[in-house]
PDB file of N, CA and C in Angstrom:
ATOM      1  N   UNK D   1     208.008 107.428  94.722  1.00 53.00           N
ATOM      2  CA  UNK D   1     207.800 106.034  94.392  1.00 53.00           C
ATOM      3  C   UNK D   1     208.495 105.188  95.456  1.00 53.00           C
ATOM      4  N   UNK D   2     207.864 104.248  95.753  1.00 60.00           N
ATOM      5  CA  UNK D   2     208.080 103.163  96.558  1.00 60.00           C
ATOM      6  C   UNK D   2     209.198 102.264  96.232  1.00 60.00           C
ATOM      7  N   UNK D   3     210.173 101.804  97.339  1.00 61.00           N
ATOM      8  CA  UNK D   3     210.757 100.767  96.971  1.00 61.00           C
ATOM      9  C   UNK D   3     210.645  99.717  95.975  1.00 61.00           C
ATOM     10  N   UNK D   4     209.022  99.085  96.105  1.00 62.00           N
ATOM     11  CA  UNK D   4     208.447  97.797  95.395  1.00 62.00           C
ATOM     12  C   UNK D   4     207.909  98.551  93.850  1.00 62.00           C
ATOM     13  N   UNK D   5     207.352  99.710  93.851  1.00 63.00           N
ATOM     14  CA  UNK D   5     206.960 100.585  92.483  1.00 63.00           C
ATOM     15  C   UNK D   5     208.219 100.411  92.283  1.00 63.00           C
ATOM     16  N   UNK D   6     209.228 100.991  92.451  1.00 66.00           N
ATOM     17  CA  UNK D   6     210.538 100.612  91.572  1.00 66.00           C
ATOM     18  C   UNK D   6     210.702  99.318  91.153  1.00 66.00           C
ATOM     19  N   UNK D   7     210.783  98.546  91.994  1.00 70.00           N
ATOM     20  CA  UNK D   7     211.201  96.908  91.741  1.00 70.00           C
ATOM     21  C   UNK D   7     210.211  96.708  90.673  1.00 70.00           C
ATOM     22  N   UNK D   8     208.927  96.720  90.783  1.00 63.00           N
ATOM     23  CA  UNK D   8     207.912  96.468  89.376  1.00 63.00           C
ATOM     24  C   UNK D   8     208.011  97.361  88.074  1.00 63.00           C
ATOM     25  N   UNK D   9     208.662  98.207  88.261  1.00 65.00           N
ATOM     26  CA  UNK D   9     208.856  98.923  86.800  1.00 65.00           C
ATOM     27  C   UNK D   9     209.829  98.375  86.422  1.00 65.00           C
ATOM     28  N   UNK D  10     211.064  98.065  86.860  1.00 72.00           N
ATOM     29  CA  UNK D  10     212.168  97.473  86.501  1.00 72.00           C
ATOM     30  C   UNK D  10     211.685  95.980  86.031  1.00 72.00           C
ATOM     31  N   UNK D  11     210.988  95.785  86.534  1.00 76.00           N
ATOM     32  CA  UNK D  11     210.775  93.873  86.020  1.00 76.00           C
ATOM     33  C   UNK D  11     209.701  94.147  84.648  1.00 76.00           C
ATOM     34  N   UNK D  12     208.781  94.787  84.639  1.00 74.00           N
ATOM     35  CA  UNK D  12     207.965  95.096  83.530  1.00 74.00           C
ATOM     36  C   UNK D  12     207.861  96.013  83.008  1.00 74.00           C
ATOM     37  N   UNK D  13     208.027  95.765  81.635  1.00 75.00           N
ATOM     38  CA  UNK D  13     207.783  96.922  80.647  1.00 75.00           C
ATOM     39  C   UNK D  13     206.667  96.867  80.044  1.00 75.00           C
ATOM     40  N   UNK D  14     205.894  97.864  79.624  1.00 72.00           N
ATOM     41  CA  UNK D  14     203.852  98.060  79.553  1.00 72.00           C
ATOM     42  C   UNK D  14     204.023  98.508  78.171  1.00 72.00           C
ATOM     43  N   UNK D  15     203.162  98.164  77.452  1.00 76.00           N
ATOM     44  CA  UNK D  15     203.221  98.359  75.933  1.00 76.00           C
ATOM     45  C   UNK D  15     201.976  98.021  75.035  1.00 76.00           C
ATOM     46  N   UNK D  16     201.788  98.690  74.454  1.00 78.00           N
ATOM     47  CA  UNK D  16     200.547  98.339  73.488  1.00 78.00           C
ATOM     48  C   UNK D  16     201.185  98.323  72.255  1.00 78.00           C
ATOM     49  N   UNK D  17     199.807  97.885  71.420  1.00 82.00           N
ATOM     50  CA  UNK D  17     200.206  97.173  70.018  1.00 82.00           C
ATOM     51  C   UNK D  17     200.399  98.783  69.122  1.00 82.00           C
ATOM     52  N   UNK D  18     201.468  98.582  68.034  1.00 82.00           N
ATOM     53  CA  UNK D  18     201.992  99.922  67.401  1.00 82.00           C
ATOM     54  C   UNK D  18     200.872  99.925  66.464  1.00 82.00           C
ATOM     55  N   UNK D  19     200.763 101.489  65.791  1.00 84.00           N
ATOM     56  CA  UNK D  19     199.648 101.640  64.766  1.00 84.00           C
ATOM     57  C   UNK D  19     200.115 100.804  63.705  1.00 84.00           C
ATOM     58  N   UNK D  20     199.008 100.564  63.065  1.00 84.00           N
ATOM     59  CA  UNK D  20     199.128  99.493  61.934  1.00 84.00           C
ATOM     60  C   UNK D  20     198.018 100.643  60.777  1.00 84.00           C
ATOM     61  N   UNK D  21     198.703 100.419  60.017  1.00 86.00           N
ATOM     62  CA  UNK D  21     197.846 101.613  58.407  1.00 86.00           C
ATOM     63  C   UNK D  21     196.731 100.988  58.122  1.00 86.00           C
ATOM     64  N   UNK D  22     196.315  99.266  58.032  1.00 83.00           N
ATOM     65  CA  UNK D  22     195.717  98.830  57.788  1.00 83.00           C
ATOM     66  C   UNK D  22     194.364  98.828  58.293  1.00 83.00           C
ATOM     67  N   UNK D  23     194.630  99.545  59.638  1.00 84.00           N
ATOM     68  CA  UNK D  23     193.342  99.961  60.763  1.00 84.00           C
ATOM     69  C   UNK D  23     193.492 101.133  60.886  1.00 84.00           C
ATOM     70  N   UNK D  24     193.462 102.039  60.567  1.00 84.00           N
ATOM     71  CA  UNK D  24     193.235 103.056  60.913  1.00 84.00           C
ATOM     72  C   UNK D  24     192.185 104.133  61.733  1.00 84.00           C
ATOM     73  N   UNK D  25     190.877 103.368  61.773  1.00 85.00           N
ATOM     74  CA  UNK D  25     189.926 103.883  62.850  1.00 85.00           C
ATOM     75  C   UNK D  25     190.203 103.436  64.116  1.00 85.00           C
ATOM     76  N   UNK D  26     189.236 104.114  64.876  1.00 87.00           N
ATOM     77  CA  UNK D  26     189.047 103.580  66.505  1.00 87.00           C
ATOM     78  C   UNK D  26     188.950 102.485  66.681  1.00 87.00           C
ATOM     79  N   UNK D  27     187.792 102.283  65.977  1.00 87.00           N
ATOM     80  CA  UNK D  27     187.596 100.774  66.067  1.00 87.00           C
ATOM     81  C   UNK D  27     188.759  99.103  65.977  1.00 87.00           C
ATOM     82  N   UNK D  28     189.253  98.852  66.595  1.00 90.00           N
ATOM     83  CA  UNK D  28     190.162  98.175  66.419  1.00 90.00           C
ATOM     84  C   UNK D  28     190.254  96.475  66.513  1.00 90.00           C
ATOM     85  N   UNK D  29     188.629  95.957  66.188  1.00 92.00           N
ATOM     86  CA  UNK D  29     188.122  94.809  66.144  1.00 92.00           C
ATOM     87  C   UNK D  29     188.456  94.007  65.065  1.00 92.00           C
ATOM     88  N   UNK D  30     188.727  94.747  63.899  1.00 93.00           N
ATOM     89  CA  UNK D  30     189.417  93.673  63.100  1.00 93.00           C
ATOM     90  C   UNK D  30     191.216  93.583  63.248  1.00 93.00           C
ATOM     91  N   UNK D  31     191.665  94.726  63.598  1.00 93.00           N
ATOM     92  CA  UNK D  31     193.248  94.310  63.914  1.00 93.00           C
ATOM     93  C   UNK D  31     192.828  93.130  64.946  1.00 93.00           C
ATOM     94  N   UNK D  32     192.642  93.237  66.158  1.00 95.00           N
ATOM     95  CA  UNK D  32     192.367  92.121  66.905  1.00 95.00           C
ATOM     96  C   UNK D  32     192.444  90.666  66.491  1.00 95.00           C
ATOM     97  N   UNK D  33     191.204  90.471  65.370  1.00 96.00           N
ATOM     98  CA  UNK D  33     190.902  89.302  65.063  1.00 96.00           C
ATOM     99  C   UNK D  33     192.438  88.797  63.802  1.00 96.00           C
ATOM    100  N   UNK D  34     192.790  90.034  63.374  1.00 95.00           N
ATOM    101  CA  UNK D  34     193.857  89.514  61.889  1.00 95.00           C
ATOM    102  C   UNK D  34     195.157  89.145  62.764  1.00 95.00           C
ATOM    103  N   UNK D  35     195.085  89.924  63.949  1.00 96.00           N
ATOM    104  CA  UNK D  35     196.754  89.465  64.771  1.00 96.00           C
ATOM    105  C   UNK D  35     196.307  88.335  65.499  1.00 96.00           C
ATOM    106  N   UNK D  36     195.302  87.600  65.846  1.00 97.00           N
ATOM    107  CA  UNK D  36     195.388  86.344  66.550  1.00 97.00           C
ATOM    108  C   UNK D  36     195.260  85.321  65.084  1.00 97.00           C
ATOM    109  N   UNK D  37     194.300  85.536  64.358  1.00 97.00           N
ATOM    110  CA  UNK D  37     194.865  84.609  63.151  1.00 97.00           C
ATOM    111  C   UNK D  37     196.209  84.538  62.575  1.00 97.00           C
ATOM    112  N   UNK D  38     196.610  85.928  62.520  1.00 96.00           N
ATOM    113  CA  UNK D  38     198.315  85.942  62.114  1.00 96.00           C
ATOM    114  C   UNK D  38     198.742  85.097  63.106  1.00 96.00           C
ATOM    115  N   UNK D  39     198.978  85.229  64.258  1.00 97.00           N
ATOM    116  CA  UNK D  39     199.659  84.478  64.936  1.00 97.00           C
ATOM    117  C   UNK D  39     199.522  82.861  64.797  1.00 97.00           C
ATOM    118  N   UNK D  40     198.447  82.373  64.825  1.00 96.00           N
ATOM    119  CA  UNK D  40     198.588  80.849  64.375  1.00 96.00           C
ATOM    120  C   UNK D  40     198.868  80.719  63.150  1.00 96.00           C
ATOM    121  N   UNK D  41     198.517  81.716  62.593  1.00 96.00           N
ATOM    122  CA  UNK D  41     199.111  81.153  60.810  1.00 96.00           C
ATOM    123  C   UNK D  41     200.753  80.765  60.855  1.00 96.00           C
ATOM    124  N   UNK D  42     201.203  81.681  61.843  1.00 96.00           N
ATOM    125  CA  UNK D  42     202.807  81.714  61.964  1.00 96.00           C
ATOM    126  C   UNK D  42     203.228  80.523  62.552  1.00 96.00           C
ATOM    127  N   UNK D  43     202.614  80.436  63.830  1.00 96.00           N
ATOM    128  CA  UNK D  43     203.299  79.290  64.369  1.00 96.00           C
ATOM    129  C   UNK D  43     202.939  77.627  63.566  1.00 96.00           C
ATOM    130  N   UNK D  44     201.915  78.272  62.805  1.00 94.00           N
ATOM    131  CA  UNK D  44     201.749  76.867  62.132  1.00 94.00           C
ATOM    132  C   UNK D  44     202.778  76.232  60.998  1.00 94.00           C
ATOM    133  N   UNK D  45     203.166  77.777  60.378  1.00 94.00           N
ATOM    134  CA  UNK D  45     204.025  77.638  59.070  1.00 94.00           C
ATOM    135  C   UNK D  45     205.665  77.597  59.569  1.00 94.00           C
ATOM    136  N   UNK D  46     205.956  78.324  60.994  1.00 94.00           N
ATOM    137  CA  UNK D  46     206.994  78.375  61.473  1.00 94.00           C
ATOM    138  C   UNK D  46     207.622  78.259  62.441  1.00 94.00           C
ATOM    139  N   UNK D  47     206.669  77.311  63.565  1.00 92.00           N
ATOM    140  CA  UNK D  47     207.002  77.012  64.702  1.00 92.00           C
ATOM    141  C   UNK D  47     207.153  78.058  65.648  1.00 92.00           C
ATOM    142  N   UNK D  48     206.698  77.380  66.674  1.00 90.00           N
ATOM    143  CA  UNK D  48     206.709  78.205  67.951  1.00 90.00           C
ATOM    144  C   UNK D  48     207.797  79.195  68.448  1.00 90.00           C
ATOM    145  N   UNK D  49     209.078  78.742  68.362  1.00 91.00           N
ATOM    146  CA  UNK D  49     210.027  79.347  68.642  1.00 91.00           C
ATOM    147  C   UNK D  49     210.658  80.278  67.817  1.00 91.00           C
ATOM    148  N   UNK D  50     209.842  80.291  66.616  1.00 94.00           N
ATOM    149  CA  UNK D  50     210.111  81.689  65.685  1.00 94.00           C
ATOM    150  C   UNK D  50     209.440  82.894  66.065  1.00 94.00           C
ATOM    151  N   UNK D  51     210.562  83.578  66.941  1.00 93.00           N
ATOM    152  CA  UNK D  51     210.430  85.109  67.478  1.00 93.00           C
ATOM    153  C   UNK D  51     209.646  86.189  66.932  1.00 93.00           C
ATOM    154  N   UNK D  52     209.639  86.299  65.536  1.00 93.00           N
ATOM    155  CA  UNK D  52     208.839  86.790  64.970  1.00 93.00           C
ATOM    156  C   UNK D  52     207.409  86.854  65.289  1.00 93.00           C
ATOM    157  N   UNK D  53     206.665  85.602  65.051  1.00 95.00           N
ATOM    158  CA  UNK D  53     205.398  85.439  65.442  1.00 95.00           C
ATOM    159  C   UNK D  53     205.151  85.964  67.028  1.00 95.00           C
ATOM    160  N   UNK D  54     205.560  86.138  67.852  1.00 94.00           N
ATOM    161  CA  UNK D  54     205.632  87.107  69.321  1.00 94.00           C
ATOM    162  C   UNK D  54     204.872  88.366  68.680  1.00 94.00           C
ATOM    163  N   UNK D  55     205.146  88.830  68.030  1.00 93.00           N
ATOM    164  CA  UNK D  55     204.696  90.633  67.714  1.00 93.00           C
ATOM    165  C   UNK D  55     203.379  90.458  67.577  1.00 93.00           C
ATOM    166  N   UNK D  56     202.525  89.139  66.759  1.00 95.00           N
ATOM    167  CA  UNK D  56     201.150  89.196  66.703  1.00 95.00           C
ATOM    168  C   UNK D  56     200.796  88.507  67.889  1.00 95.00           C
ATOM    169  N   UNK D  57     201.364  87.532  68.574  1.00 95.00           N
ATOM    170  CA  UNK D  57     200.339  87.343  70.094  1.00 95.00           C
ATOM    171  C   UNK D  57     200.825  88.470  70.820  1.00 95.00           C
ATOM    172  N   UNK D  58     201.703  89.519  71.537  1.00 93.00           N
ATOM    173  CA  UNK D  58     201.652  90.714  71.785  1.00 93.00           C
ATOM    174  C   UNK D  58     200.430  91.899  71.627  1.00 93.00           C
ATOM    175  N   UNK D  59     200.552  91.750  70.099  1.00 94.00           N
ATOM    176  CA  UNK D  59     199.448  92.629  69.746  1.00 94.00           C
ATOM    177  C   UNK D  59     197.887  92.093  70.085  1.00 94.00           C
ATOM    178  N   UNK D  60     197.440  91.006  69.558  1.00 95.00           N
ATOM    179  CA  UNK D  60     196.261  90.511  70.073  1.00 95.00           C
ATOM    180  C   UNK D  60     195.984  90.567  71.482  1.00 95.00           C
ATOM    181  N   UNK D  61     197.094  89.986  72.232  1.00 95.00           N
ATOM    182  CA  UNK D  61     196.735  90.344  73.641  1.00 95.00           C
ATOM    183  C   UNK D  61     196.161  91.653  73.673  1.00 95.00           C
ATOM    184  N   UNK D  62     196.776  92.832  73.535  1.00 93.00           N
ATOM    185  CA  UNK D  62     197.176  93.984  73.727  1.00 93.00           C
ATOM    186  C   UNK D  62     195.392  94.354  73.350  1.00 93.00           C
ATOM    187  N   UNK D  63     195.322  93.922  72.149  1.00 93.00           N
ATOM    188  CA  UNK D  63     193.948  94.885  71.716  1.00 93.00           C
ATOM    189  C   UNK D  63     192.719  93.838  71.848  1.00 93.00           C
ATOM    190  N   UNK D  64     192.498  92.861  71.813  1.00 95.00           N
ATOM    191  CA  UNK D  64     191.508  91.458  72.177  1.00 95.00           C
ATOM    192  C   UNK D  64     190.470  91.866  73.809  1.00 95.00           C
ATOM    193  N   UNK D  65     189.722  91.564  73.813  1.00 96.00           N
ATOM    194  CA  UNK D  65     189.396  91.291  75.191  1.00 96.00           C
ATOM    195  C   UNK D  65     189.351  89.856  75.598  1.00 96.00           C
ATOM    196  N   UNK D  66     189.677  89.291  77.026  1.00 96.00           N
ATOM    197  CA  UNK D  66     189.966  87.751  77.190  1.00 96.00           C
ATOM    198  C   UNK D  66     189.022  86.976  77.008  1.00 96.00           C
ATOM    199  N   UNK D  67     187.910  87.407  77.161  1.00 97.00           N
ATOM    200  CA  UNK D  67     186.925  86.160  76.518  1.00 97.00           C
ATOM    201  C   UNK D  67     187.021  85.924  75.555  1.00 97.00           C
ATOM    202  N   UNK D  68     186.853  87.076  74.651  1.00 97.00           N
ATOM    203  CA  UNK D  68     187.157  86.408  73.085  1.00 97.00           C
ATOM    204  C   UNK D  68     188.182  85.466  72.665  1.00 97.00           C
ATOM    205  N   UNK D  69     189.423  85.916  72.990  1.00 97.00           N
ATOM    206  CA  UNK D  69     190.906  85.317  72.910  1.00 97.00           C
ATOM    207  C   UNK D  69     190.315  83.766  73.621  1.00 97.00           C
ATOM    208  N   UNK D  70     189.578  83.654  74.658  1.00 97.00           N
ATOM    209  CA  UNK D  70     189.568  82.415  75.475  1.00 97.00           C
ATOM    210  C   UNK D  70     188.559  81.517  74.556  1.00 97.00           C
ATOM    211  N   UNK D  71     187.325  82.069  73.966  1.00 97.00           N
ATOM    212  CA  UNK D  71     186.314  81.580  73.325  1.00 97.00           C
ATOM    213  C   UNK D  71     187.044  81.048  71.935  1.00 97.00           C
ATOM    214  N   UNK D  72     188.154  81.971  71.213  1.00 97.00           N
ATOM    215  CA  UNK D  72     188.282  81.761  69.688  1.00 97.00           C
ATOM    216  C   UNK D  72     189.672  80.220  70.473  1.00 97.00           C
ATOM    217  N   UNK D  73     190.141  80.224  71.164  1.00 97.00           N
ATOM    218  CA  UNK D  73     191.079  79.187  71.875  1.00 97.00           C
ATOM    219  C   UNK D  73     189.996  78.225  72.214  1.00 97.00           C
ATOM    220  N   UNK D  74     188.790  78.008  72.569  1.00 97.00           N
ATOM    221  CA  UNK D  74     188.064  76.856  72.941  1.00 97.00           C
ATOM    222  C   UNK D  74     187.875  76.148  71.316  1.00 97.00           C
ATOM    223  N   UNK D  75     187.278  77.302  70.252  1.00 97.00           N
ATOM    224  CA  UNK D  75     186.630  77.086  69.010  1.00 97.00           C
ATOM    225  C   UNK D  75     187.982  76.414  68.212  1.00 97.00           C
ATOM    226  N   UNK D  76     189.070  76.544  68.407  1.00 95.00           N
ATOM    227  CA  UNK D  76     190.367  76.158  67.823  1.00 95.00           C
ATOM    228  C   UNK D  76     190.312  74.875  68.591  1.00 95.00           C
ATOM    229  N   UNK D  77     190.183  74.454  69.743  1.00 95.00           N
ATOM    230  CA  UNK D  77     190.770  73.212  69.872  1.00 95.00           C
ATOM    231  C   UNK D  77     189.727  72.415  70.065  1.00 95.00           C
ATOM    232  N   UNK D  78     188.179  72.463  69.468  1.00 96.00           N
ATOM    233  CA  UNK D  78     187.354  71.875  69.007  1.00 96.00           C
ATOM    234  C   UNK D  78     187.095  71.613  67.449  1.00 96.00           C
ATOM    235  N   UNK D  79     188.142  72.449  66.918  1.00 94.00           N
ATOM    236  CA  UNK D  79     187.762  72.462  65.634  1.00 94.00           C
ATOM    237  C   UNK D  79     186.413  73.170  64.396  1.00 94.00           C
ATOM    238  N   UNK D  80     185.855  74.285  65.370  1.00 96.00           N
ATOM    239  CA  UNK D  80     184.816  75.156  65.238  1.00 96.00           C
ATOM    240  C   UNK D  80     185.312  76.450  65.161  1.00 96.00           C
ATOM    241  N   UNK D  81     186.454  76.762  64.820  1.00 95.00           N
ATOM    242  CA  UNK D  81     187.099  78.252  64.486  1.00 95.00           C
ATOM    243  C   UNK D  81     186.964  78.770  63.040  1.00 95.00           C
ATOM    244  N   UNK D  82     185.848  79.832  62.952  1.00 94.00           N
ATOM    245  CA  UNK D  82     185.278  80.147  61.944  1.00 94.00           C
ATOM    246  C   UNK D  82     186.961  80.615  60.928  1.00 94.00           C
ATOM    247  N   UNK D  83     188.129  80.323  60.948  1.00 93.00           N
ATOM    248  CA  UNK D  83     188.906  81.335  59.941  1.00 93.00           C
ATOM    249  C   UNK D  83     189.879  80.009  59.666  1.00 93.00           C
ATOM    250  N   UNK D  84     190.641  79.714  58.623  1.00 92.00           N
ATOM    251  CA  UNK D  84     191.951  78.711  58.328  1.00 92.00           C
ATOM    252  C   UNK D  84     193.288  79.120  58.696  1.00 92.00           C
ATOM    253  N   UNK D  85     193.396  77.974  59.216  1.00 88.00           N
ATOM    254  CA  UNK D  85     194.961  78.739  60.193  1.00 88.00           C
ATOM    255  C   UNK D  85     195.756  77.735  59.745  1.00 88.00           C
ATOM    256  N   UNK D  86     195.633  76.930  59.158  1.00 84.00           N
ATOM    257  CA  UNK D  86     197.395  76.200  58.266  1.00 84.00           C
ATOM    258  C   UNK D  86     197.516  76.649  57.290  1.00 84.00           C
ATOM    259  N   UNK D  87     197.201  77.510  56.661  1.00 65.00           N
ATOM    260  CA  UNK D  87     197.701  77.818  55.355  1.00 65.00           C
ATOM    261  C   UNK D  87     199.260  78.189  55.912  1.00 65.00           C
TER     262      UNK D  87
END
């Protein structure tokens, strides 16, 4: 390993989202969609800076593909996001 391969492992740590019981198949399209709704549900009920809510934008990143994540972020700040996120 390279000087700079070192320097980049040391600065980043690589991680995917942990199993969740609730998904249990391959398929992992609805964890996706329940951890980006979790996540605004959180920051809605508990503000941004509650650490907690991190574990579901983590995970969504992690398992989402970016269009979607970018498309359900257009539909949210038009007000066309098929799911309720202030509860």
């Amino acid at each position: 390993m390279s000087d700079g391969e070192e320097d980049l492992s040391k600065k980043y740590t690589l991680r995917t989202a942990p199993f969740d019981a609730r998904f249990p198949n391959q398929n992992q399209t609805k964890n996706c969609w329940q951890n980006y709704c979790d996540y605004f549900r959180c920051i809605n009920a508990k503000g941004e800076d509650f650490k907690p809510c991190r574990q579901f934008k983590m995970t969504y990143h992690s398992l989402c593909p970016n269009e979607w994540i970018s498309r359900w972020d257009d539909q949210r700040e038009s007000g066309t996001f098929p799911a309720v996120l202030d509860e």
